Amino acid sequence: MKLRTGIRQGDVMVVPAAGIPKNATALPPDGNRVVLAHGEVTGHCHAIYGRATMFRADEGGGGVRYLDVPEAGEALKHEEHRTHQIPAGPHIVIQQREYDLMSGVRNVAD
């Protein structure tokens, strides 16, 4: 059995998924890229400049983001992190979260 692991780049993690739900909605690209997460501090973003497609599915009241990567795989880029190769297939995109006593749960600012 092959162990399927995720890829982490800063506050974003991409984990292989069994598939993309039928109720998922394709999200439009941001120009010539698919943005997995925007950087709140620097303005940089975690993005794929290729043919991948991002989807959003509302599962159990919370939105889950999926990434469909074509056969050749794609590079996940960020100005402050090393580039990672995302293999072909469906993936779940997870944004790291943190708890702040004043504002509650929020996405980690990268």
mmCIF file of C-alpha atoms in Angstrom:
data_model
loop_
_atom_site.group_PDB
_atom_site.id
_atom_site.type_symbol
_atom_site.label_atom_id
_atom_site.label_comp_id
_atom_site.label_asym_id
_atom_site.label_seq_id
_atom_site.Cartn_x
_atom_site.Cartn_y
_atom_site.Cartn_z
ATOM 1 C CA MET A 1 0.000 0.000 0.000
ATOM 2 C CA LYS A 2 1.387 3.396 -1.009
ATOM 3 C CA LEU A 3 1.346 6.073 1.702
ATOM 4 C CA ARG A 4 -0.297 9.258 0.418
ATOM 5 C CA THR A 5 1.096 12.330 2.146
ATOM 6 C CA GLY A 6 0.373 16.026 1.899
ATOM 7 C CA ILE A 7 2.560 18.887 0.761
ATOM 8 C CA ARG A 8 2.915 21.925 3.006
ATOM 9 C CA GLN A 9 4.020 25.345 1.823
ATOM 10 C CA GLY A 10 3.894 27.902 4.636
ATOM 11 C CA ASP A 11 0.329 28.056 5.949
ATOM 12 C CA VAL A 12 -1.146 25.976 3.084
ATOM 13 C CA MET A 13 -1.318 22.192 2.867
ATOM 14 C CA VAL A 14 -2.362 20.165 -0.173
ATOM 15 C CA VAL A 15 -3.520 16.615 0.643
ATOM 16 C CA PRO A 16 -4.444 13.908 -1.879
ATOM 17 C CA ALA A 17 -8.197 13.220 -1.976
ATOM 18 C CA ALA A 18 -10.277 10.261 -3.140
ATOM 19 C CA GLY A 19 -12.124 12.556 -5.552
ATOM 20 C CA ILE A 20 -13.934 15.847 -5.953
ATOM 21 C CA PRO A 21 -17.577 15.847 -4.805
ATOM 22 C CA LYS A 22 -20.227 16.109 -7.502
ATOM 23 C CA ASN A 23 -21.740 19.157 -5.752
ATOM 24 C CA ALA A 24 -18.439 21.075 -5.922
ATOM 25 C CA THR A 25 -18.430 24.340 -7.866
ATOM 26 C CA ALA A 26 -15.470 25.311 -10.054
ATOM 27 C CA LEU A 27 -13.922 28.631 -9.004
ATOM 28 C CA PRO A 28 -12.616 31.043 -11.643
ATOM 29 C CA PRO A 29 -8.838 31.478 -11.885
ATOM 30 C CA ASP A 30 -7.205 34.726 -10.757
ATOM 31 C CA GLY A 31 -5.897 35.846 -14.138
ATOM 32 C CA ASN A 32 -3.293 33.317 -15.273
ATOM 33 C CA ARG A 33 -3.070 31.538 -11.910
ATOM 34 C CA VAL A 34 -5.044 29.483 -9.417
ATOM 35 C CA VAL A 35 -4.571 31.016 -5.970
ATOM 36 C CA LEU A 36 -4.654 28.599 -3.038
ATOM 37 C CA ALA A 37 -4.151 31.354 -0.433
ATOM 38 C CA HIS A 38 -3.467 35.092 -0.462
ATOM 39 C CA GLY A 39 -0.769 36.492 1.815
ATOM 40 C CA GLU A 40 -2.335 39.014 4.171
ATOM 41 C CA VAL A 41 0.985 40.489 5.338
ATOM 42 C CA THR A 42 3.199 40.605 2.219
ATOM 43 C CA GLY A 43 0.649 40.438 -0.586
ATOM 44 C CA HIS A 44 2.359 37.311 -1.952
ATOM 45 C CA CYS A 45 0.233 34.262 -2.644
ATOM 46 C CA HIS A 46 0.434 30.494 -2.895
ATOM 47 C CA ALA A 47 -0.452 29.879 -6.545
ATOM 48 C CA ILE A 48 -0.292 27.469 -9.455
ATOM 49 C CA TYR A 49 0.454 29.026 -12.848
ATOM 50 C CA GLY A 50 -0.926 26.239 -14.972
ATOM 51 C CA ARG A 51 -3.991 24.204 -15.822
ATOM 52 C CA ALA A 52 -5.172 23.193 -12.359
ATOM 53 C CA THR A 53 -8.769 23.919 -11.328
ATOM 54 C CA MET A 54 -9.965 24.949 -7.855
ATOM 55 C CA PHE A 55 -13.380 23.799 -6.585
ATOM 56 C CA ARG A 56 -15.437 24.613 -3.498
ATOM 57 C CA ALA A 57 -17.915 22.236 -1.909
ATOM 58 C CA ASP A 58 -20.086 23.146 1.060
ATOM 59 C CA GLU A 59 -19.903 20.029 3.200
ATOM 60 C CA GLY A 60 -21.588 20.059 6.600
ATOM 61 C CA GLY A 61 -22.007 23.833 6.581
ATOM 62 C CA GLY A 62 -18.311 24.544 5.984
ATOM 63 C CA GLY A 63 -16.636 25.153 2.669
ATOM 64 C CA VAL A 64 -13.992 22.657 1.594
ATOM 65 C CA ARG A 65 -11.652 23.597 -1.254
ATOM 66 C CA TYR A 66 -10.469 21.008 -3.744
ATOM 67 C CA LEU A 67 -7.772 21.209 -6.386
ATOM 68 C CA ASP A 68 -7.814 19.133 -9.568
ATOM 69 C CA VAL A 69 -4.319 18.834 -11.055
ATOM 70 C CA PRO A 70 -3.897 17.589 -14.647
ATOM 71 C CA GLU A 71 -1.827 14.538 -15.675
ATOM 72 C CA ALA A 72 1.587 16.202 -15.773
ATOM 73 C CA GLY A 73 1.303 17.710 -12.278
ATOM 74 C CA GLU A 74 1.870 21.390 -11.492
ATOM 75 C CA ALA A 75 4.233 23.611 -9.495
ATOM 76 C CA LEU A 76 2.959 25.391 -6.374
ATOM 77 C CA LYS A 77 4.832 28.703 -6.118
ATOM 78 C CA HIS A 78 5.270 31.424 -3.509
ATOM 79 C CA GLU A 79 7.814 34.234 -3.411
ATOM 80 C CA GLU A 80 9.050 33.330 0.088
ATOM 81 C CA HIS A 81 8.899 29.514 -0.024
ATOM 82 C CA ARG A 82 10.485 26.864 -2.184
ATOM 83 C CA THR A 83 8.449 25.564 -5.110
ATOM 84 C CA HIS A 84 6.667 22.222 -4.619
ATOM 85 C CA GLN A 85 5.497 19.810 -7.311
ATOM 86 C CA ILE A 86 1.857 18.829 -6.849
ATOM 87 C CA PRO A 87 1.183 15.416 -8.440
ATOM 88 C CA ALA A 88 -1.721 14.837 -10.781
ATOM 89 C CA GLY A 89 -5.121 14.043 -9.323
ATOM 90 C CA PRO A 90 -7.650 15.474 -6.874
ATOM 91 C CA HIS A 91 -6.478 17.174 -3.679
ATOM 92 C CA ILE A 92 -7.961 18.977 -0.670
ATOM 93 C CA VAL A 93 -6.543 22.442 0.062
ATOM 94 C CA ILE A 94 -6.205 23.263 3.770
ATOM 95 C CA GLN A 95 -5.408 26.731 5.137
ATOM 96 C CA GLN A 96 -3.774 26.623 8.570
ATOM 97 C CA ARG A 97 -5.875 28.273 11.278
ATOM 98 C CA GLU A 98 -5.080 29.675 14.695
ATOM 99 C CA TYR A 99 -6.966 30.823 17.754
ATOM 100 C CA ASP A 100 -6.676 34.393 19.007
ATOM 101 C CA LEU A 101 -8.261 35.277 22.343
ATOM 102 C CA MET A 102 -9.567 38.603 20.983
ATOM 103 C CA SER A 103 -10.857 37.566 17.566
ATOM 104 C CA GLY A 104 -11.371 33.798 17.848
ATOM 105 C CA VAL A 105 -10.439 31.345 15.096
ATOM 106 C CA ARG A 106 -8.841 32.833 11.985
ATOM 107 C CA ASN A 107 -6.606 31.875 9.073
ATOM 108 C CA VAL A 108 -2.894 32.150 9.755
ATOM 109 C CA ALA A 109 -1.471 35.313 8.180
ATOM 110 C CA ASP A 110 1.464 34.491 5.910
#
